[in-house]
PDB file of C-alpha atoms in Angstrom:
ATOM      1  CA  MET A   1      19.483 -18.291  52.565  1.00  0.00           C
ATOM      2  CA  GLU A   2      19.770 -14.992  54.441  1.00  0.00           C
ATOM      3  CA  GLU A   3      23.405 -15.738  55.246  1.00  0.00           C
ATOM      4  CA  ARG A   4      24.160 -15.966  51.530  1.00  0.00           C
ATOM      5  CA  TYR A   5      22.564 -12.561  50.882  1.00  0.00           C
ATOM      6  CA  ASN A   6      24.432 -11.043  53.832  1.00  0.00           C
ATOM      7  CA  ARG A   7      27.754 -12.320  52.437  1.00  0.00           C
ATOM      8  CA  GLU A   8      26.928 -10.920  49.000  1.00  0.00           C
ATOM      9  CA  ASP A   9      25.938  -7.607  50.567  1.00  0.00           C
ATOM     10  CA  GLU A  10      29.191  -7.388  52.521  1.00  0.00           C
ATOM     11  CA  LEU A  11      31.181  -8.272  49.403  1.00  0.00           C
ATOM     12  CA  MET A  12      29.436  -5.555  47.387  1.00  0.00           C
ATOM     13  CA  LYS A  13      30.059  -2.982  50.121  1.00  0.00           C
ATOM     14  CA  SER A  14      33.763  -3.839  50.270  1.00  0.00           C
ATOM     15  CA  LEU A  15      34.083  -3.682  46.468  1.00  0.00           C
ATOM     16  CA  LEU A  16      32.429  -0.261  46.399  1.00  0.00           C
ATOM     17  CA  LYS A  17      34.773   1.018  49.119  1.00  0.00           C
ATOM     18  CA  GLU A  18      37.818  -0.213  47.171  1.00  0.00           C
ATOM     19  CA  ALA A  19      36.694   1.182  43.838  1.00  0.00           C
ATOM     20  CA  GLY A  20      35.354   4.436  45.224  1.00  0.00           C
ATOM     21  CA  THR A  21      33.001   6.717  43.375  1.00  0.00           C
ATOM     22  CA  GLU A  22      33.971   8.644  40.293  1.00  0.00           C
ATOM     23  CA  LYS A  23      33.655  12.400  40.325  1.00  0.00           C
ATOM     24  CA  PRO A  24      32.566  14.019  37.066  1.00  0.00           C
ATOM     25  CA  SER A  25      34.643  16.828  35.623  1.00  0.00           C
ATOM     26  CA  SER A  26      33.743  20.408  36.457  1.00  0.00           C
ATOM     27  CA  ASP A  27      32.265  21.084  33.005  1.00  0.00           C
ATOM     28  CA  PHE A  28      30.377  17.790  32.782  1.00  0.00           C
ATOM     29  CA  LYS A  29      26.956  19.442  32.861  1.00  0.00           C
ATOM     30  CA  SER A  30      27.842  22.002  30.181  1.00  0.00           C
ATOM     31  CA  LYS A  31      29.182  19.255  27.870  1.00  0.00           C
ATOM     32  CA  ILE A  32      25.958  17.301  28.234  1.00  0.00           C
ATOM     33  CA  MET A  33      23.857  20.400  27.592  1.00  0.00           C
ATOM     34  CA  LEU A  34      25.873  21.211  24.447  1.00  0.00           C
ATOM     35  CA  LYS A  35      25.208  17.726  23.107  1.00  0.00           C
ATOM     36  CA  VAL A  36      21.515  18.033  23.893  1.00  0.00           C
ATOM     37  CA  GLU A  37      21.259  21.468  22.272  1.00  0.00           C
ATOM     38  CA  SER A  38      23.220  20.451  19.169  1.00  0.00           C
ATOM     39  CA  ARG A  39      20.880  17.579  18.421  1.00  0.00           C
ATOM     40  CA  ASN A  40      18.948  18.324  15.252  1.00  0.00           C
ATOM     41  CA  THR A  41      15.246  18.388  15.829  1.00  0.00           C
ATOM     42  CA  GLU A  42      12.884  19.286  13.083  1.00  0.00           C
ATOM     43  CA  ILE A  43       9.343  20.200  13.940  1.00  0.00           C
ATOM     44  CA  SER A  44       7.153  18.846  11.219  1.00  0.00           C
ATOM     45  CA  PRO A  45       4.120  20.899  10.245  1.00  0.00           C
ATOM     46  CA  TYR A  46       0.738  19.651  11.373  1.00  0.00           C
ATOM     47  CA  LYS A  47      -0.877  17.315   8.876  1.00  0.00           C
ATOM     48  CA  PRO A  48      -4.387  16.138   9.697  1.00  0.00           C
ATOM     49  CA  LEU A  49      -4.983  12.421   9.647  1.00  0.00           C
ATOM     50  CA  ILE A  50      -7.920  12.819   7.282  1.00  0.00           C
ATOM     51  CA  SER A  51      -7.507  15.613   4.737  1.00  0.00           C
ATOM     52  CA  LYS A  52     -10.168  18.168   3.867  1.00  0.00           C
ATOM     53  CA  PRO A  53     -11.126  16.631   0.476  1.00  0.00           C
ATOM     54  CA  VAL A  54     -11.606  13.242   2.133  1.00  0.00           C
ATOM     55  CA  TRP A  55     -13.879  14.805   4.781  1.00  0.00           C
ATOM     56  CA  ILE A  56     -15.900  16.436   2.007  1.00  0.00           C
ATOM     57  CA  LEU A  57     -16.145  13.084   0.230  1.00  0.00           C
ATOM     58  CA  ILE A  58     -17.247  11.309   3.428  1.00  0.00           C
ATOM     59  CA  GLY A  59     -19.822  14.014   4.196  1.00  0.00           C
ATOM     60  CA  GLY A  60     -21.137  13.902   0.634  1.00  0.00           C
ATOM     61  CA  GLY A  61     -21.434  10.132   0.836  1.00  0.00           C
ATOM     62  CA  VAL A  62     -23.381  10.316   4.090  1.00  0.00           C
ATOM     63  CA  VAL A  63     -25.719  13.001   2.740  1.00  0.00           C
ATOM     64  CA  ALA A  64     -26.214  11.085  -0.526  1.00  0.00           C
ATOM     65  CA  SER A  65     -26.974   7.881   1.395  1.00  0.00           C
ATOM     66  CA  ILE A  66     -29.551   9.601   3.598  1.00  0.00           C
ATOM     67  CA  LEU A  67     -31.197  11.278   0.618  1.00  0.00           C
ATOM     68  CA  ALA A  68     -31.221   8.022  -1.326  1.00  0.00           C
ATOM     69  CA  LEU A  69     -32.870   6.173   1.559  1.00  0.00           C
ATOM     70  CA  TYR A  70     -35.473   8.903   1.903  1.00  0.00           C
ATOM     71  CA  LEU A  71     -36.285   9.479  -1.761  1.00  0.00           C
ATOM     72  CA  ILE A  72     -36.012   6.064  -3.412  1.00  0.00           C
ATOM     73  CA  ASN A  73     -39.180   3.997  -3.468  1.00  0.00           C
ATOM     74  CA  THR A  74     -38.269   0.543  -2.200  1.00  0.00           C
ATOM     75  CA  ASP A  75     -41.238  -1.133  -3.868  1.00  0.00           C
ATOM     76  CA  TYR A  76     -39.886  -0.168  -7.259  1.00  0.00           C
ATOM     77  CA  PHE A  77     -36.299  -1.358  -6.758  1.00  0.00           C
ATOM     78  CA  PHE A  78     -36.940  -4.458  -4.655  1.00  0.00           C
ATOM     79  CA  GLU A  79     -39.736  -6.271  -6.378  1.00  0.00           C
ATOM     80  CA  TYR A  80     -38.205  -9.681  -5.684  1.00  0.00           C
ATOM     81  CA  ASP A  81     -39.056 -11.483  -2.473  1.00  0.00           C
ATOM     82  CA  LEU A  82     -35.822 -12.541  -0.808  1.00  0.00           C
ATOM     83  CA  ASN A  83     -36.167 -15.852   1.020  1.00  0.00           C
ATOM     84  CA  PHE A  84     -33.820 -16.248   3.964  1.00  0.00           C
ATOM     85  CA  GLY A  85     -35.461 -19.446   5.242  1.00  0.00           C
ATOM     86  CA  VAL A  86     -32.302 -21.425   4.506  1.00  0.00           C
ATOM     87  CA  LEU A  87     -30.347 -19.383   7.025  1.00  0.00           C
ATOM     88  CA  SER A  88     -32.774 -20.171   9.845  1.00  0.00           C
ATOM     89  CA  SER A  89     -32.142 -23.914   9.430  1.00  0.00           C
ATOM     90  CA  ILE A  90     -28.416 -23.511  10.148  1.00  0.00           C
ATOM     91  CA  GLU A  91     -27.578 -24.056  13.796  1.00  0.00           C
ATOM     92  CA  LEU A  92     -24.409 -22.537  15.140  1.00  0.00           C
ATOM     93  CA  PRO A  93     -22.798 -23.723  18.380  1.00  0.00           C
ATOM     94  CA  ARG A  94     -23.504 -21.474  21.333  1.00  0.00           C
ATOM     95  CA  ILE A  95     -20.537 -20.244  23.344  1.00  0.00           C
ATOM     96  CA  ASP A  96     -21.285 -19.082  26.871  1.00  0.00           C
ATOM     97  CA  LEU A  97     -18.519 -16.960  28.371  1.00  0.00           C
ATOM     98  CA  SER A  98     -18.659 -15.161  31.666  1.00  0.00           C
ATOM     99  CA  ARG A  99     -18.608 -11.370  31.625  1.00  0.00           C
ATOM    100  CA  THR A 100     -15.115 -11.381  33.145  1.00  0.00           C
ATOM    101  CA  MET A 101     -13.808 -13.643  30.383  1.00  0.00           C
ATOM    102  CA  GLN A 102     -15.366 -11.425  27.709  1.00  0.00           C
ATOM    103  CA  ILE A 103     -13.666  -8.351  29.170  1.00  0.00           C
ATOM    104  CA  ALA A 104     -10.342 -10.202  29.448  1.00  0.00           C
ATOM    105  CA  ILE A 105     -10.510 -11.301  25.800  1.00  0.00           C
ATOM    106  CA  ALA A 106     -11.358  -7.746  24.745  1.00  0.00           C
ATOM    107  CA  PHE A 107      -8.380  -6.329  26.664  1.00  0.00           C
ATOM    108  CA  VAL A 108      -5.998  -8.897  25.177  1.00  0.00           C
ATOM    109  CA  ALA A 109      -7.288  -8.135  21.686  1.00  0.00           C
ATOM    110  CA  LEU A 110      -6.859  -4.389  22.252  1.00  0.00           C
ATOM    111  CA  PHE A 111      -3.352  -4.985  23.608  1.00  0.00           C
ATOM    112  CA  PHE A 112      -2.318  -6.899  20.495  1.00  0.00           C
ATOM    113  CA  LEU A 113      -3.847  -4.199  18.305  1.00  0.00           C
ATOM    114  CA  GLU A 114      -2.090  -1.425  20.209  1.00  0.00           C
ATOM    115  CA  VAL A 115       1.439  -2.876  20.193  1.00  0.00           C
ATOM    116  CA  PRO A 116       2.237  -2.186  16.495  1.00  0.00           C
ATOM    117  CA  PHE A 117       0.959   1.392  16.786  1.00  0.00           C
ATOM    118  CA  LEU A 118       3.039   2.066  19.891  1.00  0.00           C
ATOM    119  CA  LYS A 119       6.094   0.461  18.287  1.00  0.00           C
ATOM    120  CA  ARG A 120       5.773   2.721  15.252  1.00  0.00           C
ATOM    121  CA  LEU A 121       5.271   5.754  17.498  1.00  0.00           C
ATOM    122  CA  MET A 122       8.358   4.948  19.566  1.00  0.00           C
ATOM    123  CA  GLU A 123      10.495   4.383  16.468  1.00  0.00           C
ATOM    124  CA  ARG A 124       9.332   7.630  14.883  1.00  0.00           C
ATOM    125  CA  ASN A 125       9.538   9.901  17.929  1.00  0.00           C
ATOM    126  CA  TYR A 126      12.570   8.538  19.750  1.00  0.00           C
ATOM    127  CA  GLN A 127      15.005   7.716  16.986  1.00  0.00           C
ATOM    128  CA  LEU A 128      18.545   8.788  17.816  1.00  0.00           C
TER     129      LEU A 128
END
């Protein structure tokens, strides 16, 4: 096995000696820099993910919910007795997973959730 790799290594060395290495032109670096500088890049203005009116709406909803829970008399609105006895008769199968397996499943789930976001980010930021 090693003899095969040694022969391939010797063959590669001889091919490189025959072909030689190419020398770039004297203005190679300046040509590359001109291409890099001429590339159009637009800096988009900062746009927050959640706009100001949406934050106001969310804050108003939270405040309204807290006030509603504090001020509304539950005896008046919920005069019916809700019977959840039917739900206690349902038996679900119990799944026992080790802590390591739970963490592994969580990481795999996060990986599959993250891939589309990273793909979109790469397409948006590194398009040529």
